[in-house]
Tab-separated table of C-alpha atoms and ligand atoms in Angstrom:
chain	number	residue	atom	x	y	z
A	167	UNK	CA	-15.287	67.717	27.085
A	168	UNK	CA	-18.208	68.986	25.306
A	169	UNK	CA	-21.332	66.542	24.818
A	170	UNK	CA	-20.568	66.354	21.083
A	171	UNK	CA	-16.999	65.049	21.670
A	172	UNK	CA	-17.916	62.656	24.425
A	173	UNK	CA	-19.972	61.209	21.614
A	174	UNK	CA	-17.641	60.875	19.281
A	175	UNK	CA	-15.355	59.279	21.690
A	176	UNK	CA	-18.027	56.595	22.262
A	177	UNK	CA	-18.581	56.206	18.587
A	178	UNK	CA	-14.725	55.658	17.888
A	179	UNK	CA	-14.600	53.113	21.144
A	180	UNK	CA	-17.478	51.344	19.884
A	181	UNK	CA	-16.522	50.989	16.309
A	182	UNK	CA	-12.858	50.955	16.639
A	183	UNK	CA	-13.109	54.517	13.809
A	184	UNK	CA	-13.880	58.031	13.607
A	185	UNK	CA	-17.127	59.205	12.473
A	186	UNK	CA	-17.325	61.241	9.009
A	187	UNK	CA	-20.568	62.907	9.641
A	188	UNK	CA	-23.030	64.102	12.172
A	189	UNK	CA	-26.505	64.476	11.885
A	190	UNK	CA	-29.290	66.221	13.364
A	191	UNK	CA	-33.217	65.921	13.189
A	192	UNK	CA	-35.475	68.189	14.983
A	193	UNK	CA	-38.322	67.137	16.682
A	194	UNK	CA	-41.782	68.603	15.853
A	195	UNK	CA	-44.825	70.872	17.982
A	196	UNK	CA	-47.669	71.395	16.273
A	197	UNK	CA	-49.139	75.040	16.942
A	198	UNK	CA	-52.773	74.410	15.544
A	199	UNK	CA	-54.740	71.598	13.207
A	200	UNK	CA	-54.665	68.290	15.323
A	201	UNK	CA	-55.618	65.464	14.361
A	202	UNK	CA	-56.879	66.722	10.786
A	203	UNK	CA	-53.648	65.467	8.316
A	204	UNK	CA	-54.922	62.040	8.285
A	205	UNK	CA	-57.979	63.207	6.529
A	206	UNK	CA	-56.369	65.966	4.240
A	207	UNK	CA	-56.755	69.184	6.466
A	208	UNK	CA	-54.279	71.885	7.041
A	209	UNK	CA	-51.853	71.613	9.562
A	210	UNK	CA	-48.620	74.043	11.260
A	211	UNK	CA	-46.469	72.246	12.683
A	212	UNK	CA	-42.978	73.390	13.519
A	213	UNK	CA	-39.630	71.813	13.834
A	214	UNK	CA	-38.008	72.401	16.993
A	215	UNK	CA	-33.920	72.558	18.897
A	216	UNK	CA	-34.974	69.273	20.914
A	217	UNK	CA	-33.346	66.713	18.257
A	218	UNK	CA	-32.283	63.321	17.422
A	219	UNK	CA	-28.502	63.021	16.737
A	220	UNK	CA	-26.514	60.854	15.204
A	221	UNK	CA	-23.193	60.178	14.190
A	222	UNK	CA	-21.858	58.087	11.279
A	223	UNK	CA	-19.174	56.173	9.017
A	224	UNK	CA	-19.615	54.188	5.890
A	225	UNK	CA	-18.285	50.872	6.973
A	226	UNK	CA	-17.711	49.143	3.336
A	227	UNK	CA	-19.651	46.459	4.444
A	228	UNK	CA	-23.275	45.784	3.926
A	229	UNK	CA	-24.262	45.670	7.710
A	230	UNK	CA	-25.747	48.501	9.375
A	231	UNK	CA	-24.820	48.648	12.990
A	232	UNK	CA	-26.640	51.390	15.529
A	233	UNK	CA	-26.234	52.181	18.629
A	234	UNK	CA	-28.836	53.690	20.562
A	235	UNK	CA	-28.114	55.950	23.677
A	236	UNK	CA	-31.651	55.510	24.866
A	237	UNK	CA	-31.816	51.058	24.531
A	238	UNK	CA	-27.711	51.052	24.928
A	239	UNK	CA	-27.731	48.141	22.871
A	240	UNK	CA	-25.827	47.718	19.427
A	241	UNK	CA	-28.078	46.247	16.540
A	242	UNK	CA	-26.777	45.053	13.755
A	243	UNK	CA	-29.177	44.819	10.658
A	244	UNK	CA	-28.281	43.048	7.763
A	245	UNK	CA	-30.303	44.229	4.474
A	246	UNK	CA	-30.229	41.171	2.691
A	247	UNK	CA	-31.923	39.105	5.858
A	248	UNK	CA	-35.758	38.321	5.043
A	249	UNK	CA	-37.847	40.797	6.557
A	250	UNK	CA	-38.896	39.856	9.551
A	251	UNK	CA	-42.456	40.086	11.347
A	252	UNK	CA	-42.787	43.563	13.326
A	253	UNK	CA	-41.031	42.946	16.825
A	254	UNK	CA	-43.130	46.104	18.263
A	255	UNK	CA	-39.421	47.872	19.242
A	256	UNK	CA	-37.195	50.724	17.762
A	257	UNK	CA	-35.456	47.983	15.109
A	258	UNK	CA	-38.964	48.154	13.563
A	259	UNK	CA	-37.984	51.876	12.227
A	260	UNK	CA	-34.753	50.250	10.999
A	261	UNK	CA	-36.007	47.721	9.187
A	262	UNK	CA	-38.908	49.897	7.540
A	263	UNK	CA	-36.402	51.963	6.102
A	264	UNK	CA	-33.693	50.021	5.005
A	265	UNK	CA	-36.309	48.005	3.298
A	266	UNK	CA	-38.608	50.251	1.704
A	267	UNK	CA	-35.523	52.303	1.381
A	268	UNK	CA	-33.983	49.694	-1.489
A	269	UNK	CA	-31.269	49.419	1.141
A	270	UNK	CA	-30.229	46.426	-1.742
A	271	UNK	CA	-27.040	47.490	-3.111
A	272	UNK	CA	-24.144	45.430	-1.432
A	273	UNK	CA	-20.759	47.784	0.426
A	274	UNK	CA	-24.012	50.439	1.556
A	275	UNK	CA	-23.576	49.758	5.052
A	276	UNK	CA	-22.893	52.227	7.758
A	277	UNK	CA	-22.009	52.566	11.471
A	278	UNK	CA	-24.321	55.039	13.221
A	279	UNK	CA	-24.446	56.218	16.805
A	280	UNK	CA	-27.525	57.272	18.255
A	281	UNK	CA	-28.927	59.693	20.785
A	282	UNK	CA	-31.856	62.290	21.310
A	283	UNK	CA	-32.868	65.197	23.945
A	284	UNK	CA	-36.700	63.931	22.825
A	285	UNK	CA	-38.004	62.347	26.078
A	286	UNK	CA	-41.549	64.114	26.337
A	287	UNK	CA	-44.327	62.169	24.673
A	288	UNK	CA	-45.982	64.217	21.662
A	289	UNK	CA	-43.185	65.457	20.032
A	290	UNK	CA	-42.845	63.258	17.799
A	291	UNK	CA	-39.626	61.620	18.354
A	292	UNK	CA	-40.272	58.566	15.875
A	293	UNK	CA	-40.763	61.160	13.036
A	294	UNK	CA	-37.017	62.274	14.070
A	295	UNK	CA	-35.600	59.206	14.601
A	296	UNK	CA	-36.746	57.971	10.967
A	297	UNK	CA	-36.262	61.311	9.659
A	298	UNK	CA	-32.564	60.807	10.174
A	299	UNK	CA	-32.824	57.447	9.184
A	300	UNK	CA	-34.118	58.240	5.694
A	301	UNK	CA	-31.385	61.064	5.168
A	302	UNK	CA	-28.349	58.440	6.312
A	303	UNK	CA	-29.202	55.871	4.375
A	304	UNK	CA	-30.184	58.079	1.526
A	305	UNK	CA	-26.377	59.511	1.821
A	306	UNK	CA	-25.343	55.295	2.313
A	307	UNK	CA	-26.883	54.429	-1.170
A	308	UNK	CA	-26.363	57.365	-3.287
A	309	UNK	CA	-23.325	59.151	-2.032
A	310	UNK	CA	-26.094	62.361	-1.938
A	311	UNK	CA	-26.717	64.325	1.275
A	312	UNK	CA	-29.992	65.846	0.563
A	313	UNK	CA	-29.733	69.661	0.504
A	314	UNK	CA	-32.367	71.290	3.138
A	315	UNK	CA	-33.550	73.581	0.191
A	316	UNK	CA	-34.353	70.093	-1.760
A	317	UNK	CA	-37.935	70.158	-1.343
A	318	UNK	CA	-38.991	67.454	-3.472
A	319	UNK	CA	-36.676	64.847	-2.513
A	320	UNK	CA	-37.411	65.781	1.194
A	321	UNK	CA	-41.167	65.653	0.685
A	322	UNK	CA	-40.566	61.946	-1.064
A	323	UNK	CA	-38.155	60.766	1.795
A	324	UNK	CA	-41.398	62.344	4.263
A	325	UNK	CA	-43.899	59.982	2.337
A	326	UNK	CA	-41.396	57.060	2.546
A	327	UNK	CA	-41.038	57.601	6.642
A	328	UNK	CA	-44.658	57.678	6.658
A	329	UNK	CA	-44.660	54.248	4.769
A	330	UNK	CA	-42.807	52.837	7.143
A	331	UNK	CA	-44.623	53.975	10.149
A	332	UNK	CA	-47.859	52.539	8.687
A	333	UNK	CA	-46.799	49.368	7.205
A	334	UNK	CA	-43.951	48.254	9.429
A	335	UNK	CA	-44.379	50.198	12.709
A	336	UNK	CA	-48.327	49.714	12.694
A	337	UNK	CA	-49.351	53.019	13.452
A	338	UNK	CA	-51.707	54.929	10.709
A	339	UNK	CA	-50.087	57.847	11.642
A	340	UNK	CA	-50.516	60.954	8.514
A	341	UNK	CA	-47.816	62.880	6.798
A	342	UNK	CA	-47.567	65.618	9.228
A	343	UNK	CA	-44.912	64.671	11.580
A	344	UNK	CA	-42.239	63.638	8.700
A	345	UNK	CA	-42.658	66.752	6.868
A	346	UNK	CA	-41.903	69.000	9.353
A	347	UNK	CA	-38.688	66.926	10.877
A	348	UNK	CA	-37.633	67.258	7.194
A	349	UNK	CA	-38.410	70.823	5.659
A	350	UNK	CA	-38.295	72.345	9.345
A	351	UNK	CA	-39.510	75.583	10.273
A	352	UNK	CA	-42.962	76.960	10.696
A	353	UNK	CA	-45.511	76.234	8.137
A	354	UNK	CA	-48.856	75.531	6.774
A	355	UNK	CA	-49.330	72.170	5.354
A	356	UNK	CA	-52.025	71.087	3.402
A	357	UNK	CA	-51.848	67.451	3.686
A	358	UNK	CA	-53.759	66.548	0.625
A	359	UNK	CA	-51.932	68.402	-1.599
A	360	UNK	CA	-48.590	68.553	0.528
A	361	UNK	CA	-48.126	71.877	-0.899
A	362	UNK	CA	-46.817	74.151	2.172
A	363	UNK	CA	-46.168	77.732	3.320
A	364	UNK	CA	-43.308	79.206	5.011
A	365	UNK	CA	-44.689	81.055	7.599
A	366	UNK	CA	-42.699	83.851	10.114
A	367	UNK	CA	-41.648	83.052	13.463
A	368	UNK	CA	-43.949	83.868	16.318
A	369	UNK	CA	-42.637	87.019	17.129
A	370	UNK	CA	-40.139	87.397	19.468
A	371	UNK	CA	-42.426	88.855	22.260
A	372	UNK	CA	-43.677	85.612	22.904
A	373	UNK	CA	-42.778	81.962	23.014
A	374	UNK	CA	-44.687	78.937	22.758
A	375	UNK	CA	-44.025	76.739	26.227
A	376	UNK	CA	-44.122	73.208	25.751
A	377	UNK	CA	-45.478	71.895	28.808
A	378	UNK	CA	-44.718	67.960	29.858
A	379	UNK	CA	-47.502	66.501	31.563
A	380	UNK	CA	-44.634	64.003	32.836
A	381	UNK	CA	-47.673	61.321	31.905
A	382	UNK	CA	-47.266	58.480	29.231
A	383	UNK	CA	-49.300	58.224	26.275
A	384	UNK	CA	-50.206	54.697	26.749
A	385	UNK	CA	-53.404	54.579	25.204
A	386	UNK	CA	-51.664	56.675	21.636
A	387	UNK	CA	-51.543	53.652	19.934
A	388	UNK	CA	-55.419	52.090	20.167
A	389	UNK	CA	-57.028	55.227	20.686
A	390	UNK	CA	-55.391	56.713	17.546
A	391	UNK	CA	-56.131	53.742	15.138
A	392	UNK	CA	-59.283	53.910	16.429
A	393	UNK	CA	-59.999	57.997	15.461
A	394	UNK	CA	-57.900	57.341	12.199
A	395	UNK	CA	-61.132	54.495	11.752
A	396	UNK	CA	-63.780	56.631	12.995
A	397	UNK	CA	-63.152	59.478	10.808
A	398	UNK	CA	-62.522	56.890	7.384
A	399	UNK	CA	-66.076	55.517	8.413
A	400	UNK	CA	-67.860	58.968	8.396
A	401	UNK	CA	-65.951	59.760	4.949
A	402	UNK	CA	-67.550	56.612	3.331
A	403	UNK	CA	-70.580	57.508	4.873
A	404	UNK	CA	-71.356	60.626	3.782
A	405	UNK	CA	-69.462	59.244	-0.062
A	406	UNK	CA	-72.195	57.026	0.182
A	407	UNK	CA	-74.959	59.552	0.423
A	408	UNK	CA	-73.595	61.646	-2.127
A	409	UNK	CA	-76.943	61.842	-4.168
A	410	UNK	CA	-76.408	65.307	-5.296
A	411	UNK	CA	-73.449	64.456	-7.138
A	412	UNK	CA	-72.389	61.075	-7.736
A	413	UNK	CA	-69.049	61.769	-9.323
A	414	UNK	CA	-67.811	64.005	-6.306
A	415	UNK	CA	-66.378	61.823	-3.723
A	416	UNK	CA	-64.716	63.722	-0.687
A	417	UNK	CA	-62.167	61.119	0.103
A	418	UNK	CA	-61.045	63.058	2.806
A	419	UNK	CA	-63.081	64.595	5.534
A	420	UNK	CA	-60.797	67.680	5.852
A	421	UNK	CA	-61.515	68.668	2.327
A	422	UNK	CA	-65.148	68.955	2.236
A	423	UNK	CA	-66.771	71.973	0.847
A	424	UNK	CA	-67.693	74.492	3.187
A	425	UNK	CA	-71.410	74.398	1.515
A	426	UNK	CA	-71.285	70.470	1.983
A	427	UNK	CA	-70.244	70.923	5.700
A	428	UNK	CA	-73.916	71.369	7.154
A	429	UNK	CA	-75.344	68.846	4.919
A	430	UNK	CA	-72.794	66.199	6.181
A	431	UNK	CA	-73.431	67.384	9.901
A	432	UNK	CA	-76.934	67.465	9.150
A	433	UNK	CA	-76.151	63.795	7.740
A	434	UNK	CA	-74.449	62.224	10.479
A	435	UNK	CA	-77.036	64.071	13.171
A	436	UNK	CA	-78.056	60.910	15.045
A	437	UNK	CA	-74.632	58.839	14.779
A	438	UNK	CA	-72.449	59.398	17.840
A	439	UNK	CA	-69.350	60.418	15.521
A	440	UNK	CA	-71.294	63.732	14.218
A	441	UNK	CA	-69.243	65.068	17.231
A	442	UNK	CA	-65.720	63.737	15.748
A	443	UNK	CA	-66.577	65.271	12.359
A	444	UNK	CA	-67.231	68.325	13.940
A	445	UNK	CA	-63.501	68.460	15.554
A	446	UNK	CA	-62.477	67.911	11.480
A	447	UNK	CA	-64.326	70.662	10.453
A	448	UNK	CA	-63.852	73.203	13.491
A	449	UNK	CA	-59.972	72.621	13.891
A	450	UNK	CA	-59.875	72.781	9.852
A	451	UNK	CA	-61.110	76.477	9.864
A	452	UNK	CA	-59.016	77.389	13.117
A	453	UNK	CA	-55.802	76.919	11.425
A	454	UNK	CA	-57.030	79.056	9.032
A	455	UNK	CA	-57.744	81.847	11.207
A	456	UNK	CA	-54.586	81.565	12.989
A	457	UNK	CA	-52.684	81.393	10.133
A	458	UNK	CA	-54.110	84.837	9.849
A	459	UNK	CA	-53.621	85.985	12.728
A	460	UNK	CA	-50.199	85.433	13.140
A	461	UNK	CA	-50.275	87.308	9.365
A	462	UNK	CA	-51.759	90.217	11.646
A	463	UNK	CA	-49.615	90.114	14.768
A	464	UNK	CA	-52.599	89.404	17.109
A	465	UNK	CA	-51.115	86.878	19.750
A	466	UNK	CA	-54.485	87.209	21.369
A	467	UNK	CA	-56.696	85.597	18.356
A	468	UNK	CA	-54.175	82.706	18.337
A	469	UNK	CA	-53.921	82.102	21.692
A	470	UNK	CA	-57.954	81.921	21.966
A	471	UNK	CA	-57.786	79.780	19.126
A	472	UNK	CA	-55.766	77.385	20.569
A	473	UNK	CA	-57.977	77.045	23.826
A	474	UNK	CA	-60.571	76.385	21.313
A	475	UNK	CA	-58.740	73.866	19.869
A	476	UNK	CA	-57.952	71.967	22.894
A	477	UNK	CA	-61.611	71.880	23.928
A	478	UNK	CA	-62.745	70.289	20.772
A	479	UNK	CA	-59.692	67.892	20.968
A	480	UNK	CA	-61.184	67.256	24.967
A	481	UNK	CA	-64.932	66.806	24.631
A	482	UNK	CA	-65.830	66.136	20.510
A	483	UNK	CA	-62.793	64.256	19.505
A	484	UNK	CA	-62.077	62.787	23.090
A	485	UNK	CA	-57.924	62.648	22.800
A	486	UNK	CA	-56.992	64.370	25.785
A	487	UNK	CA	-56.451	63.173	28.902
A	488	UNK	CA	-57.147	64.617	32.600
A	489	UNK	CA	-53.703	66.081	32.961
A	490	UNK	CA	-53.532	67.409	29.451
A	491	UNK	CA	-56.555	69.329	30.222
A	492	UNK	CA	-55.360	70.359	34.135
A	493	UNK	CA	-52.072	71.184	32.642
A	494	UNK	CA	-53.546	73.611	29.876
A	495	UNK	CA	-56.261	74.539	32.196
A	496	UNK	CA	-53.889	76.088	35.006
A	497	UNK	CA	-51.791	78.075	32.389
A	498	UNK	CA	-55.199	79.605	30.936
A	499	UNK	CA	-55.690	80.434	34.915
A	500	UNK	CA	-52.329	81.462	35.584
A	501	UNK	CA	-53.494	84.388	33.481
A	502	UNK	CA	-50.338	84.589	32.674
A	503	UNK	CA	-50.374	82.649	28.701
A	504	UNK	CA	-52.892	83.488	26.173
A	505	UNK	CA	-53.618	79.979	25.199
A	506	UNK	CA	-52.851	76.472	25.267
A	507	UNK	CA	-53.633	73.089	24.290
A	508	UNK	CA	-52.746	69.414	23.688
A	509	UNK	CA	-50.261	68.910	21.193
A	510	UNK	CA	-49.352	65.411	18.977
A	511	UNK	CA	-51.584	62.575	19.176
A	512	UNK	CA	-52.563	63.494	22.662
A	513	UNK	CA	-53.815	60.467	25.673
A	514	UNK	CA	-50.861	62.251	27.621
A	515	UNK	CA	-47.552	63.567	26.832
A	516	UNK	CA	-47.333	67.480	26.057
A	517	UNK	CA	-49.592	70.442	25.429
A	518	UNK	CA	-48.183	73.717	24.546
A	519	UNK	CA	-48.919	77.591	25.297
A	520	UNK	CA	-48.374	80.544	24.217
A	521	UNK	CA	-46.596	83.318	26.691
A	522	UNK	CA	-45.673	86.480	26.654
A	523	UNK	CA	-41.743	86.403	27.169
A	524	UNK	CA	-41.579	88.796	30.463
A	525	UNK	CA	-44.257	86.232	31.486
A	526	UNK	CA	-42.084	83.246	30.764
A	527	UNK	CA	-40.405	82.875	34.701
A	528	UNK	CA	-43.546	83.595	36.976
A	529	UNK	CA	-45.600	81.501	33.999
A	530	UNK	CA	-43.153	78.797	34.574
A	531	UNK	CA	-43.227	78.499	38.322
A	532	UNK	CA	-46.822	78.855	39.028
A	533	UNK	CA	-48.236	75.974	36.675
A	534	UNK	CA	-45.546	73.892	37.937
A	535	UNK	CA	-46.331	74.613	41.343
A	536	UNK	CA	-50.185	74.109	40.681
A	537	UNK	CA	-49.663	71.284	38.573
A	538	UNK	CA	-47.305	69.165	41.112
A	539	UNK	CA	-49.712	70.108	44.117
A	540	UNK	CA	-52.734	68.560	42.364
A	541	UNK	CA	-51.067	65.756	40.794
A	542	UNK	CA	-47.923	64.657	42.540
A	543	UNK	CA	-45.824	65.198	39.336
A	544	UNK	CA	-43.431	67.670	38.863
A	545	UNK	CA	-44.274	69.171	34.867
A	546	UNK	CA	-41.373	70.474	32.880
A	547	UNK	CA	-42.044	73.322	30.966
A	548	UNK	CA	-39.375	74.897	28.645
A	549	UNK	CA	-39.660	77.872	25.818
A	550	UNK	CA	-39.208	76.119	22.590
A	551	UNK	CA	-36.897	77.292	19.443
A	552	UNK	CA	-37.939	76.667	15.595
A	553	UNK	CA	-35.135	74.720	14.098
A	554	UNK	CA	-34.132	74.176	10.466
A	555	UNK	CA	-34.876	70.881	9.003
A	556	UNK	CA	-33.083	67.188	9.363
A	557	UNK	CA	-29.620	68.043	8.045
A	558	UNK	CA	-26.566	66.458	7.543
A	559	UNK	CA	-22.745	67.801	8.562
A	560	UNK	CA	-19.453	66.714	7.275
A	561	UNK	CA	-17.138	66.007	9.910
B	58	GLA	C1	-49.451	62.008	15.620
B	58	GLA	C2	-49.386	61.545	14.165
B	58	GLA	C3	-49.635	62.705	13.211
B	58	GLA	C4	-50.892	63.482	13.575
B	58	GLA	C5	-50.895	63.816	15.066
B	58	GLA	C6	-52.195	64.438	15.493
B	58	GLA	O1	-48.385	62.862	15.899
B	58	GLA	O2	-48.124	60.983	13.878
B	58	GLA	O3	-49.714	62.203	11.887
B	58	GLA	O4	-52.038	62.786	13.202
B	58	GLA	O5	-50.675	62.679	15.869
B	58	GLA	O6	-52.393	65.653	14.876
């Protein structure tokens, strides 16, 4: 039996029916622009195989009943409960949506069965997993599946997953990871304006490794509420000294002038977050030059951008973590990938680099090697594929 069917087989044995639809939500690496969509900056993330998936029935009632592979526990959630305080678990993600969702209408409920090939820390698999969410229940209240070329109503169910995240999940996390689950693919975003662009493939001379430090991002949570807080302190700060121009406020960091960029650093010189501002700023013009050079072809410019990256994320914005840094460190000295770096929120998880295809193998096995002699844990590294967006199948 293939995986797929096994799954259905549990979903008929655990709600005595066939499912009527799967679905599928890629999870997310982002190639360049960390930690810059919280403050309006340009970001290129890109979907990837490694997925949530789900399968579902409507169930005529007005529960919702999942079943996670990963908990193996069967939740039922019933919409019309009060909402209840933030339990700091997976139902969290449930409840955000079905709320927020206007998950109101009575005979809405559905069955849904739950599993995901998302393990590594950094790849976003919360955006996925409420990503697929949004699109069920979506489908649950309106009859609609939500066509992948539906850009609109994607980009509104990526702002609602984002809503949920911040207001019932706790975590100020920006719009970054939500759009890509949902429009998929490569892209630029610009994350003030949401506006993106389609952009091609890395070629298919080279792959971009993602590269699990097998280490858990415990400290994501604080440490990234406490950036998100750093950064929203230097924007009022330098809105504050705005003498020049009253009117103008820069209400997000990303967005500032190039002209107003010195005067800001020049601003903040004493304060000890001049150095995160000047991650906002450098990382914001590196995903414009990569975005160029991938225009060009020239694997080399991206790659050294990315090790540029990864620096700034390590000693200015301080969200790496010693095996992040080993782990991109030995592929730089491998000499066998042209650049690498953190990727996600960082404090662990997975970096990424970018290898030459006949490099992939020996690429593979001496970072491993290196990384499991100086650290005792054995990294998994794997060549990732772009994916299409969160999408829905009939069965
Ligand atoms: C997490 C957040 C994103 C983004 C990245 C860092 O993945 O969910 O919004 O801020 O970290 O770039």
């Amino acid at each position: 039996m293939t995986e797929e069917a096994i799954s259905q087989d549990q979903f008929e044995h655990l709600f005595n029916a066939a499912p009527s639809f799967a679905v599928r939500s890629p999870g997310r690496i982002n190639l360049i622009g960390e930690h810059i969509d919280y403050c309006g900056g340009l970001v290129m993330p890109m979907a990837i195989a490694h997925s949530t998936q789900g399968w579902y029935r409507f169930n005529g009632t007005s529960q919702v009943r999942i079943y996670t592979t990963r908990f193996e526990t069967l939740t039922t959630f019933n919409p019309h409960d009060v909402m209840q305080p933030p339990k700091g678990t997976w139902e969290d993600y449930v409840q955000g949506i079905l709320n927020l969702g206007a998950h109101r209408q009575a005979g809405c409920g559905f069955d849904l069965w739950v599993t995901s090939d998302l393990h590594a820390g950094g790849l976003s698999s919360s955006a996925s997993f409420l990503g697929l969410l949004a699109l069920v229940n979506h489908h649950a209240l309106t009859g609609e599946r939500i066509e992948l070329s539906d850009v609109s109503q994607r980009l509104t169910l990526a702002l609602l997953c984002q809503q949920v995240e911040n207001q019932f999940v706790g975590v100020p996390s920006g719009i970054m990871d939500p759009a890509s689950v949902l429009l998929g693919g490569l892209m630029t975003l610009d994350c003030r304006t949401l506006k993106f662009q389609r952009l091609q493939a890395i070629p298919e001379t080279h792959r971009l490794v993602i590269m699990d430090t097998g280490v858990p991002r415990t400290l994501a949570a604080s440490g990234y509420a406490q950036r998100v807080a750093e950064v929203g302190a230097i924007q009022t700060l330098i809105a504050d000294n705005d003498s020049t121009n009253k009117t103008t406020r820069y209400s997000e960091l990303a967005t500032l002038p190039d002209d107003r960029v010195t005067q800001a650093l020049s601003l903040l010189e004493s304060d000890p977050l001049k150095i995160r501002a000047r991650h906002i700023f450098s990382e914001q013009a590196r995903v414009l030059q990569s975005a160029l050079a991938l225009e060009n072809n020239d694997m080399g410019a991206l790659g050294r951008l990315m090790n540029e990256s990864h620096h700034s994320l390590s000693v200015d914005y301080d969200v790496s973590c010693p095996e992040l840094d080993l782990i991109t460190q030995l592929s730089r000295d491998s000499g066998l990938g042209l650049g690498a770096r953190m990727t996600g929120a960082g404090f662990g998880g997975c970096a990424i680099s970018l290898v030459p295809v006949e490099h992939l193998e020996a690429h593979e096995a001496w970072v491993t090697n290196a990384y499991l002699q100086q650290t005792g844990i054995e990294p998994v590294l794997l060549a990732s594929e772009v994916a299409a967006g969160a999408d829905i199948i009939a069965l």
